[in-house]
Short mmCIF file of C-alpha atoms in Angstrom, two decimals:
data_model
loop_
_atom_site.label_atom_id
_atom_site.label_comp_id
_atom_site.label_asym_id
_atom_site.label_seq_id
_atom_site.Cartn_x
_atom_site.Cartn_y
_atom_site.Cartn_z
CA MET A 25 -9.83 -41.39 3.93
CA LYS A 26 -10.03 -38.27 6.05
CA LEU A 27 -12.88 -35.81 5.59
CA ILE A 28 -12.55 -32.31 7.05
CA TYR A 29 -15.27 -29.68 7.35
CA PHE A 30 -15.04 -25.97 8.09
CA SER A 31 -17.25 -23.04 9.05
CA TRP A 32 -21.01 -23.52 8.76
CA ILE A 33 -20.54 -26.80 6.90
CA ARG A 34 -18.74 -28.12 9.98
CA GLU A 35 -21.49 -26.74 12.21
CA ARG A 36 -24.30 -28.31 10.17
CA ILE A 37 -22.59 -31.69 9.99
CA GLY A 38 -21.75 -31.47 13.68
CA THR A 39 -18.13 -32.59 13.44
CA GLY A 40 -14.88 -31.08 12.21
CA GLU A 41 -13.37 -34.25 10.82
CA GLU A 42 -13.91 -37.94 10.44
CA GLU A 43 -12.26 -41.05 9.02
CA VAL A 44 -14.41 -42.83 6.43
CA SER A 45 -14.14 -45.73 4.04
CA LEU A 46 -15.72 -44.66 0.76
CA PRO A 47 -17.81 -47.24 -1.13
CA GLU A 48 -16.09 -48.31 -4.33
CA ASN A 49 -18.47 -46.39 -6.63
CA VAL A 50 -17.77 -43.12 -4.81
CA ASP A 51 -14.79 -42.08 -6.94
CA THR A 52 -15.45 -38.43 -7.87
CA ILE A 53 -16.35 -35.29 -5.95
CA ALA A 54 -19.86 -35.40 -7.42
CA SER A 55 -20.43 -38.96 -6.25
CA LEU A 56 -18.94 -38.09 -2.83
CA PHE A 57 -21.56 -35.35 -2.45
CA GLU A 58 -24.36 -37.81 -3.31
CA TRP A 59 -23.02 -40.39 -0.89
CA LEU A 60 -22.63 -37.84 1.94
CA LYS A 61 -26.21 -36.62 1.48
CA SER A 62 -27.40 -40.20 1.90
CA ARG A 63 -25.79 -40.35 5.34
CA GLY A 64 -28.42 -38.26 7.13
CA GLU A 65 -30.19 -34.95 7.35
CA GLU A 66 -27.21 -33.12 8.89
CA PHE A 67 -25.30 -33.88 5.70
CA GLU A 68 -28.29 -32.94 3.57
CA ALA A 69 -28.41 -29.59 5.38
CA ALA A 70 -24.67 -29.03 4.93
CA LEU A 71 -24.85 -29.79 1.19
CA GLU A 72 -28.23 -28.10 0.59
CA TYR A 73 -26.57 -25.70 -1.88
CA PRO A 74 -23.80 -27.84 -3.35
CA ASP A 75 -22.70 -25.10 -5.77
CA VAL A 76 -21.40 -22.91 -2.94
CA VAL A 77 -19.43 -25.74 -1.35
CA ARG A 78 -15.69 -25.52 -2.08
CA VAL A 79 -13.53 -28.63 -2.16
CA ALA A 80 -9.85 -29.19 -1.48
CA LEU A 81 -8.19 -32.53 -2.25
CA ASP A 82 -5.03 -33.01 -0.19
CA GLN A 83 -5.12 -29.27 0.55
CA GLU A 84 -5.45 -28.11 -3.05
CA HIS A 85 -8.52 -26.31 -4.40
CA VAL A 86 -10.38 -28.36 -7.01
CA ASP A 87 -13.24 -26.90 -9.06
CA ASP A 88 -14.19 -29.76 -11.37
CA ARG A 89 -16.76 -32.02 -9.66
CA GLN A 90 -15.75 -34.92 -11.90
CA THR A 91 -12.22 -34.94 -10.47
CA SER A 92 -11.20 -38.44 -9.40
CA LEU A 93 -10.65 -39.21 -5.73
CA THR A 94 -8.19 -42.02 -6.45
CA GLY A 95 -5.13 -41.76 -4.25
CA VAL A 96 -6.52 -38.80 -2.29
CA LYS A 97 -5.89 -38.95 1.46
CA GLU A 98 -7.69 -35.85 2.71
CA ILE A 99 -10.82 -34.16 1.41
CA ALA A 100 -11.97 -30.83 2.84
CA LEU A 101 -15.38 -29.20 2.30
CA PHE A 102 -15.94 -25.56 3.15
CA PRO A 103 -17.88 -22.44 2.13
CA PRO A 104 -16.29 -19.58 0.16
CA MET A 105 -13.36 -18.20 2.11
CA THR A 106 -13.55 -14.92 4.00
CA GLY A 107 -10.01 -14.31 5.19
CA GLY A 108 -8.02 -11.11 5.23
CA MET B 10 19.93 -12.47 -8.00
CA THR B 11 18.53 -14.94 -5.49
CA LYS B 12 14.75 -14.82 -5.28
CA ALA B 13 13.33 -13.61 -1.99
CA ILE B 14 11.66 -16.27 0.15
CA PRO B 15 8.23 -15.29 1.49
CA ASP B 16 7.80 -15.33 5.27
CA ILE B 17 4.31 -16.72 6.00
CA ARG B 18 2.91 -17.08 9.50
CA ILE B 19 -0.48 -18.19 10.79
CA GLN B 20 -0.72 -17.34 14.46
CA ALA B 21 -3.05 -16.40 17.32
CA GLU B 22 -0.76 -13.64 18.57
CA ASP B 23 -0.74 -10.03 17.44
CA PHE B 24 2.17 -8.62 15.41
CA ASP B 25 4.35 -5.50 15.58
CA ILE B 26 4.57 -3.79 12.20
CA SER B 27 7.73 -1.76 12.92
CA ALA B 28 9.55 -4.86 14.14
CA GLU B 29 8.50 -6.81 11.04
CA ILE B 30 9.65 -4.03 8.71
CA SER B 31 13.03 -3.90 10.50
CA GLN B 32 13.41 -7.63 10.16
CA LEU B 33 12.79 -7.31 6.42
CA SER B 34 14.94 -4.26 5.65
CA GLU B 35 17.73 -4.28 8.25
CA GLY B 36 21.19 -4.11 6.73
CA ARG B 37 19.93 -3.96 3.15
CA GLY B 38 20.72 -1.18 0.71
CA ASP B 39 18.54 -2.34 -2.17
CA ILE B 40 15.14 -1.65 -0.62
CA GLY B 41 13.67 1.71 -1.59
CA ALA B 42 10.02 1.11 -0.79
CA VAL B 43 8.09 -0.81 1.84
CA VAL B 44 4.30 -1.10 1.70
CA THR B 45 2.35 -2.59 4.59
CA PHE B 46 -1.30 -3.54 4.65
CA SER B 47 -2.94 -4.27 7.96
CA GLY B 48 -6.51 -5.45 8.17
CA LEU B 49 -8.35 -4.60 11.39
CA CYS B 50 -11.57 -5.87 12.94
CA ARG B 51 -14.29 -3.22 12.59
CA ASP B 52 -17.02 -2.82 15.20
CA GLU B 53 -19.82 -2.64 12.60
CA SER B 54 -21.31 0.50 14.18
CA GLY B 55 -20.93 -0.93 17.66
CA THR B 56 -22.87 -4.16 17.05
CA LEU B 57 -19.87 -6.50 16.93
CA ALA B 58 -18.23 -7.97 20.05
CA ALA B 59 -15.63 -10.03 18.21
CA LEU B 60 -14.81 -12.00 15.09
CA GLU B 61 -13.81 -15.61 15.41
CA LEU B 62 -11.42 -16.78 12.73
CA GLU B 63 -11.26 -20.41 11.75
CA HIS B 64 -8.64 -21.71 9.33
CA TYR B 65 -7.43 -24.86 7.62
CA PRO B 66 -3.98 -25.51 9.14
CA GLY B 67 -1.37 -26.51 6.61
CA MET B 68 -3.41 -25.48 3.59
CA ALA B 69 -3.61 -21.86 4.84
CA GLU B 70 0.19 -21.52 4.91
CA ALA B 71 0.58 -23.35 1.57
CA GLU B 72 -2.00 -21.22 -0.26
CA ILE B 73 -0.61 -17.91 0.96
CA LYS B 74 2.91 -19.07 0.15
CA HIS B 75 1.81 -19.99 -3.37
CA PHE B 76 0.47 -16.50 -4.10
CA ALA B 77 3.33 -14.82 -2.23
CA GLU B 78 5.80 -16.56 -4.55
CA GLN B 79 3.81 -15.34 -7.55
CA ALA B 80 3.98 -11.78 -6.21
CA ILE B 81 7.74 -11.98 -5.65
CA GLU B 82 8.26 -13.29 -9.17
CA ARG B 83 5.93 -10.83 -10.89
CA TRP B 84 7.14 -7.66 -9.16
CA ASP B 85 10.68 -8.76 -8.37
CA LEU B 86 10.15 -8.04 -4.69
CA CYS B 87 13.08 -7.89 -2.25
CA GLY B 88 10.98 -9.37 0.52
CA LEU B 89 7.41 -10.33 1.42
CA ILE B 90 5.83 -11.09 4.80
CA ALA B 91 2.27 -12.28 5.41
CA ILE B 92 0.88 -12.88 8.89
CA HIS B 93 -2.72 -14.00 9.39
CA ARG B 94 -4.20 -14.37 12.85
CA TYR B 95 -6.82 -16.90 13.94
CA GLY B 96 -9.02 -17.19 17.02
CA LYS B 97 -11.13 -14.47 18.63
CA ILE B 98 -10.32 -10.93 17.54
CA LYS B 99 -11.97 -7.83 18.99
CA PRO B 100 -12.86 -4.60 17.16
CA GLY B 101 -9.80 -2.42 16.67
CA GLU B 102 -7.46 -5.42 16.76
CA ASN B 103 -5.31 -6.60 13.88
CA ILE B 104 -6.38 -9.54 11.71
CA VAL B 105 -3.84 -9.66 8.92
CA LEU B 106 -0.56 -8.08 7.87
CA VAL B 107 1.14 -8.04 4.48
CA ILE B 108 4.48 -6.31 3.94
CA ALA B 109 6.07 -5.99 0.50
CA ALA B 110 9.55 -4.55 0.02
CA SER B 111 10.97 -3.52 -3.34
CA SER B 112 13.47 -1.19 -4.97
CA HIS B 113 10.59 0.80 -6.45
CA ARG B 114 7.37 2.09 -5.03
CA GLN B 115 4.76 0.83 -7.49
CA ALA B 116 6.07 -2.73 -7.25
CA ALA B 117 5.74 -2.63 -3.46
CA PHE B 118 2.17 -1.27 -3.73
CA ASP B 119 1.15 -3.81 -6.36
CA GLY B 120 2.76 -6.78 -4.62
CA ALA B 121 0.99 -6.07 -1.34
CA ASN B 122 -2.33 -5.30 -3.04
CA PHE B 123 -2.19 -8.47 -5.15
CA LEU B 124 -1.43 -10.70 -2.19
CA MET B 125 -4.29 -9.19 -0.17
CA ASP B 126 -6.77 -9.75 -3.02
CA PHE B 127 -5.81 -13.42 -3.26
CA LEU B 128 -5.68 -13.87 0.48
CA LYS B 129 -9.27 -12.58 0.77
CA THR B 130 -10.64 -15.07 -1.71
CA HIS B 131 -8.22 -18.02 -1.77
CA ALA B 132 -6.80 -18.47 1.71
CA PRO B 133 -8.86 -20.96 3.74
CA PHE B 134 -10.07 -18.70 6.55
CA TRP B 135 -13.64 -18.12 7.70
CA LYS B 136 -14.99 -15.42 9.98
CA LYS B 137 -17.86 -15.79 12.42
CA GLU B 138 -19.42 -12.79 14.12
CA HIS B 139 -20.07 -12.59 17.84
CA LEU B 140 -22.57 -9.84 18.53
CA ASN B 141 -22.71 -7.39 21.41
CA ASP B 142 -26.34 -8.15 22.20
CA GLY B 143 -25.37 -11.76 22.91
CA SER B 144 -27.29 -13.17 19.95
CA ALA B 145 -25.68 -15.84 17.84
CA GLY B 146 -23.63 -14.22 15.11
CA GLU B 147 -23.55 -15.20 11.46
CA TRP B 148 -20.70 -16.51 9.39
CA VAL B 149 -19.47 -13.62 7.28
CA ALA B 150 -20.56 -14.12 3.66
CA ALA B 151 -18.02 -13.93 0.85
CA LYS B 152 -18.37 -10.77 -1.24
CA ASP B 153 -18.61 -10.72 -5.02
CA ALA B 154 -16.57 -7.51 -4.86
CA ASP B 155 -13.64 -9.45 -3.43
CA GLU B 156 -13.85 -11.96 -6.26
CA ASP B 157 -14.14 -9.11 -8.80
CA ALA B 158 -11.05 -7.42 -7.34
CA LEU B 159 -8.94 -10.29 -8.67
CA SER B 160 -9.62 -9.33 -12.26
CA LYS B 161 -7.37 -6.28 -12.00
CA TRP B 162 -4.39 -8.68 -11.95
CA ASP B 163 -5.32 -10.38 -15.24
CA ASN B 164 -3.47 -9.72 -18.48
CA ARG B 165 -1.72 -6.71 -17.10
CA GLU B 166 1.92 -5.92 -17.55
CA SER B 167 3.36 -4.81 -14.25
CA MET C 6 -19.54 12.43 9.02
CA THR C 7 -16.72 14.85 9.81
CA LYS C 8 -13.94 14.78 7.26
CA ALA C 9 -10.62 13.49 8.50
CA ILE C 10 -7.89 16.10 8.91
CA PRO C 11 -4.54 15.12 7.38
CA ASP C 12 -1.55 15.07 9.72
CA ILE C 13 1.43 16.47 7.80
CA ARG C 14 4.91 16.75 9.26
CA ILE C 15 8.23 17.86 7.78
CA GLN C 16 11.01 16.90 10.16
CA ALA C 17 14.65 15.91 10.45
CA GLU C 18 13.90 13.08 12.89
CA ASP C 19 13.03 9.50 11.99
CA PHE C 20 9.53 8.12 12.63
CA ASP C 21 8.09 4.96 14.19
CA ILE C 22 5.50 3.35 11.94
CA SER C 23 3.77 1.27 14.63
CA ALA C 24 3.41 4.31 16.87
CA GLU C 25 1.97 6.36 14.01
CA ILE C 26 -0.54 3.64 13.12
CA SER C 27 -1.63 3.40 16.77
CA GLN C 28 -2.10 7.14 16.93
CA LEU C 29 -4.33 6.94 13.86
CA SER C 30 -6.42 3.90 14.76
CA GLU C 31 -6.52 3.81 18.58
CA GLY C 32 -10.04 3.63 19.95
CA ARG C 33 -11.72 3.62 16.54
CA GLY C 34 -14.03 0.91 15.31
CA ASP C 35 -14.55 2.16 11.76
CA ILE C 36 -11.06 1.47 10.41
CA GLY C 37 -10.77 -1.84 8.58
CA ALA C 38 -7.63 -1.23 6.57
CA VAL C 39 -4.38 0.64 7.09
CA VAL C 40 -1.82 0.99 4.31
CA THR C 41 1.61 2.42 4.98
CA PHE C 42 4.24 3.40 2.46
CA SER C 43 7.76 4.06 3.63
CA GLY C 44 10.44 5.26 1.27
CA LEU C 45 14.01 4.37 2.18
CA CYS C 46 17.38 5.63 1.01
CA ARG C 47 19.02 3.01 -1.25
CA ASP C 48 22.79 2.57 -1.38
CA GLU C 49 22.89 2.51 -5.21
CA SER C 50 25.01 -0.65 -5.26
CA GLY C 51 27.26 0.66 -2.49
CA THR C 52 28.23 3.93 -4.22
CA LEU C 53 26.07 6.24 -2.10
CA ALA C 54 27.18 7.60 1.29
CA ALA C 55 24.05 9.67 1.94
CA LEU C 56 21.28 11.73 0.38
CA GLU C 57 20.85 15.31 1.44
CA LEU C 58 17.27 16.52 1.29
CA GLU C 59 16.52 20.20 0.83
CA HIS C 60 12.96 21.54 1.04
CA TYR C 61 10.93 24.73 0.81
CA PRO C 62 9.61 25.28 4.34
CA GLY C 63 6.00 26.31 4.46
CA MET C 64 5.26 25.40 0.86
CA ALA C 65 6.23 21.76 1.48
CA GLU C 66 3.61 21.35 4.22
CA ALA C 67 0.99 23.29 2.22
CA GLU C 68 1.47 21.23 -0.98
CA ILE C 69 1.31 17.89 0.79
CA LYS C 70 -1.73 19.02 2.76
CA HIS C 71 -3.45 20.05 -0.48
CA PHE C 72 -3.08 16.60 -2.04
CA ALA C 73 -3.77 14.83 1.26
CA GLU C 74 -7.13 16.61 1.45
CA GLN C 75 -7.89 15.51 -2.12
CA ALA C 76 -7.09 11.91 -1.16
CA ILE C 77 -9.34 12.03 1.93
CA GLU C 78 -12.18 13.44 -0.14
CA ARG C 79 -11.81 11.07 -3.09
CA TRP C 80 -11.47 7.81 -1.09
CA ASP C 81 -13.38 8.87 2.02
CA LEU C 82 -10.39 8.04 4.20
CA CYS C 83 -10.71 7.78 7.99
CA GLY C 84 -7.23 9.21 8.47
CA LEU C 85 -4.08 10.18 6.61
CA ILE C 86 -0.56 10.86 7.86
CA ALA C 87 2.40 12.07 5.80
CA ILE C 88 5.85 12.59 7.26
CA HIS C 89 8.75 13.75 5.07
CA ARG C 90 12.26 14.03 6.46
CA TYR C 91 14.91 16.55 5.42
CA GLY C 92 18.66 16.79 6.02
CA LYS C 93 21.24 14.06 5.55
CA ILE C 94 19.86 10.54 5.28
CA LYS C 95 22.01 7.41 5.01
CA PRO C 96 21.28 4.24 3.00
CA GLY C 97 18.77 2.05 4.78
CA GLU C 98 17.22 5.00 6.61
CA ASN C 99 13.68 6.26 6.16
CA ILE C 100 12.92 9.27 3.96
CA VAL C 101 9.14 9.44 3.82
CA LEU C 102 6.07 7.84 5.38
CA VAL C 103 2.47 7.88 4.21
CA ILE C 104 -0.29 6.12 6.15
CA ALA C 105 -3.86 5.88 4.87
CA ALA C 106 -6.67 4.42 6.97
CA SER C 107 -10.05 3.47 5.59
CA SER C 108 -12.98 1.17 6.16
CA HIS C 109 -12.07 -0.75 3.02
CA ARG C 110 -8.80 -2.04 1.68
CA GLN C 111 -8.71 -0.68 -1.88
CA ALA C 112 -9.41 2.86 -0.66
CA ALA C 113 -6.50 2.65 1.75
CA PHE C 114 -4.20 1.33 -1.00
CA ASP C 115 -5.32 3.97 -3.51
CA GLY C 116 -5.18 6.86 -1.07
CA ALA C 117 -1.61 6.08 -0.04
CA ASN C 118 -0.49 5.41 -3.62
CA PHE C 119 -2.06 8.63 -4.92
CA LEU C 120 -0.46 10.76 -2.22
CA MET C 121 2.97 9.22 -2.90
CA ASP C 122 2.69 9.90 -6.64
CA PHE C 123 1.90 13.56 -6.00
CA LEU C 124 4.47 13.91 -3.29
CA LYS C 125 7.18 12.65 -5.67
CA THR C 126 6.41 15.23 -8.32
CA HIS C 127 4.70 18.16 -6.56
CA ALA C 128 6.21 18.49 -3.08
CA PRO C 129 9.12 20.95 -3.06
CA PHE C 130 11.95 18.63 -2.02
CA TRP C 131 15.27 18.07 -3.76
CA LYS C 132 17.81 15.31 -3.22
CA LYS C 133 21.56 15.64 -3.55
CA GLU C 134 23.82 12.60 -3.56
CA HIS C 135 26.94 12.31 -1.42
CA LEU C 136 29.16 9.57 -2.81
CA ASN C 137 31.26 7.03 -0.97
CA ASP C 138 34.38 7.79 -3.01
CA GLY C 139 34.27 11.37 -1.71
CA SER C 140 33.51 12.88 -5.11
CA ALA C 141 30.94 15.60 -5.37
CA GLY C 142 27.51 14.07 -5.82
CA GLU C 143 24.86 15.14 -8.30
CA TRP C 144 21.40 16.50 -7.67
CA VAL C 145 18.99 13.64 -8.36
CA ALA C 146 17.19 14.27 -11.66
CA ALA C 147 13.41 14.13 -11.83
CA LYS C 148 12.13 11.04 -13.63
CA ASP C 149 9.61 11.09 -16.44
CA ALA C 150 8.25 7.85 -14.99
CA ASP C 151 7.22 9.71 -11.84
CA GLU C 152 5.39 12.30 -13.90
CA ASP C 153 3.76 9.53 -15.96
CA ALA C 154 2.60 7.77 -12.79
CA LEU C 155 0.20 10.64 -12.13
CA SER C 156 -1.88 9.78 -15.16
CA LYS C 157 -3.32 6.72 -13.46
CA TRP C 158 -5.34 9.06 -11.22
CA ASP C 159 -6.99 10.88 -14.17
CA ASN C 160 -10.61 10.33 -15.14
CA ARG C 161 -10.90 7.26 -13.03
CA GLU C 162 -13.79 6.47 -10.76
CA SER C 163 -12.44 5.17 -7.48
CA MET D 20 10.24 41.40 -3.02
CA LYS D 21 11.87 38.21 -1.77
CA LEU D 22 13.52 35.80 -4.19
CA ILE D 23 14.27 32.24 -3.04
CA TYR D 24 16.36 29.65 -4.85
CA PHE D 25 16.65 25.90 -4.27
CA SER D 26 18.84 22.97 -5.25
CA TRP D 27 21.28 23.50 -8.14
CA ILE D 28 19.68 26.82 -8.98
CA ARG D 29 20.62 28.05 -5.50
CA GLU D 30 24.14 26.62 -5.96
CA ARG D 31 24.68 28.28 -9.34
CA ILE D 32 23.40 31.65 -8.15
CA GLY D 33 25.42 31.31 -4.97
CA THR D 34 22.74 32.39 -2.51
CA GLY D 35 19.53 30.88 -1.10
CA GLU D 36 17.53 34.08 -0.93
CA GLU D 37 17.71 37.79 -1.48
CA GLU D 38 15.59 40.92 -1.22
CA VAL D 39 15.30 42.80 -4.51
CA SER D 40 13.46 45.78 -5.92
CA LEU D 41 12.22 44.81 -9.35
CA PRO D 42 12.39 47.46 -12.10
CA GLU D 43 8.92 48.63 -13.10
CA ASN D 44 8.92 46.80 -16.46
CA VAL D 45 9.65 43.44 -14.77
CA ASP D 46 6.04 42.48 -14.18
CA THR D 47 5.78 38.86 -15.38
CA ILE D 48 7.73 35.65 -14.76
CA ALA D 49 9.15 35.85 -18.31
CA SER D 50 10.45 39.37 -17.76
CA LEU D 51 11.81 38.39 -14.34
CA PHE D 52 13.88 35.66 -16.03
CA GLU D 53 15.28 38.18 -18.56
CA TRP D 54 16.11 40.66 -15.82
CA LEU D 55 17.80 38.02 -13.64
CA LYS D 56 19.95 36.85 -16.55
CA SER D 57 21.15 40.45 -16.99
CA ARG D 58 22.46 40.47 -13.43
CA GLY D 59 25.56 38.35 -14.11
CA GLU D 60 26.90 35.06 -15.32
CA GLU D 61 25.89 33.15 -12.16
CA PHE D 62 22.27 33.99 -13.02
CA GLU D 63 22.84 33.16 -16.67
CA ALA D 64 24.17 29.75 -15.60
CA ALA D 65 21.21 29.16 -13.27
CA LEU D 66 18.70 30.06 -15.99
CA GLU D 67 20.60 28.42 -18.85
CA TYR D 68 17.65 26.07 -19.48
CA PRO D 69 14.68 28.24 -18.47
CA ASP D 70 12.15 25.57 -19.46
CA VAL D 71 13.21 23.27 -16.62
CA VAL D 72 13.00 26.02 -14.01
CA ARG D 73 9.86 25.79 -11.89
CA VAL D 74 8.34 28.87 -10.30
CA ALA D 75 6.24 29.37 -7.17
CA LEU D 76 4.58 32.70 -6.44
CA ASP D 77 3.83 33.10 -2.73
CA GLN D 78 4.37 29.33 -2.38
CA GLU D 79 2.02 28.28 -5.19
CA HIS D 80 3.19 26.54 -8.36
CA VAL D 81 2.67 28.70 -11.45
CA ASP D 82 3.20 27.36 -14.97
CA ASP D 83 2.27 30.29 -17.19
CA ARG D 84 5.33 32.50 -17.75
CA GLN D 85 3.06 35.47 -18.53
CA THR D 86 1.60 35.42 -15.01
CA SER D 87 1.70 38.87 -13.43
CA LEU D 88 3.93 39.52 -10.45
CA THR D 89 1.73 42.32 -9.13
CA GLY D 90 1.14 41.95 -5.38
CA VAL D 91 3.47 38.96 -5.10
CA LYS D 92 5.71 38.99 -2.00
CA GLU D 93 7.81 35.87 -2.51
CA ILE D 94 9.07 34.26 -5.71
CA ALA D 95 10.84 30.89 -5.62
CA LEU D 96 12.82 29.32 -8.47
CA PHE D 97 13.76 25.67 -8.39
CA PRO D 98 14.34 22.60 -10.57
CA PRO D 99 11.78 19.77 -10.91
CA MET D 100 11.09 18.30 -7.50
CA THR D 101 12.53 14.97 -6.40
CA GLY D 102 10.88 14.29 -3.06
CA GLY D 103 9.47 11.06 -1.72
#
């Protein structure tokens, strides 16, 4: 499973992407957030305000935090977009 | 009629608006209106040295394409180009270009305006400021006004 | 802040959009958005050989300037250019160009759109068709839809 | 007094502009129309549908047909505009 981070979330975590093996009980976005926060204070800082963190599963925006991660290959976390 | 195919590019390089318009309209007799939007880097009253634009490769193209196809469908556009730059961009330089071509003027205006509103809020780009005084710049915060701007495309006949 | 002065030109020659944008934005750090509208001659499904544009010299410039100044005032534009061609214009060629520059994108869109709506209905220009089959063309009739388009600028806060 | 005609009004009248001396009782746009129509069938044809004819006095649009012509130097008659 590939995790990708952008903008200040990337800066707080200290890396742009990583390969991880998720524990079996980490099967939704909500549980992913909990698991990430348990991995250290850089992750806690990045997810300090989880409501502002946007999520894309295999490059598609997903709002519902109960969405299943089954079959997903790439998860991206990033703040609200500021393009244009 | 065959639907127009949007031309989406994410690039570091600048663009030439006249050349892009020619590419879109050359040899066509059905285009009556071309609207371009270019977004430029402001200097924020002289405090800004540059903006640094980060993006999510792959998803950026796909998201813009998704909304570009909606615009073509909704306003029956003859052609639609969107170019978004990434990397370091100085005040006065171009950041983004949208060009919408149509038989009629309001469709061209609306198509370009719609795509810009969605690009601002849905395309995975993030801007970081580099300041002139050398201090570490902030990541530009998303504006509620940009989110609100989307509502003008709801439930409206075009 | 000094109000921008509209740049209005009535000419037979074509224009270069990139060059006009550069002229408007060069060396300025306050412009964040540039919207251009170009109106092109359509071929009307291959039946049209050319449009011939007649205008009222003097009044044409004055009328466009009048509405351009309204647009600058209402949307606090940084700059506004309008170029309208006259004479014989072939399908695919440019007829009119409006460029609005602003700090913010919706102002640039609205300023350009407003000026085009007024130009269509208030600027003293008339179009005559020259047909490909050699038959005498008609003077293009004014459209109610163009008159109706003006109403979107009534009683609306920008 | 200069009269200027555009588009199909110019074509029907057969000239783009002319210098005229208006009779004293021709002092409004409405009376100008009546007087012009009396000048021949080309003018009658041009003013066949007076409601569609637009008028500019010294290069300013004027809607009210009772507007006085006093002091006016240039009167233009033309159909609805089709620029842009």
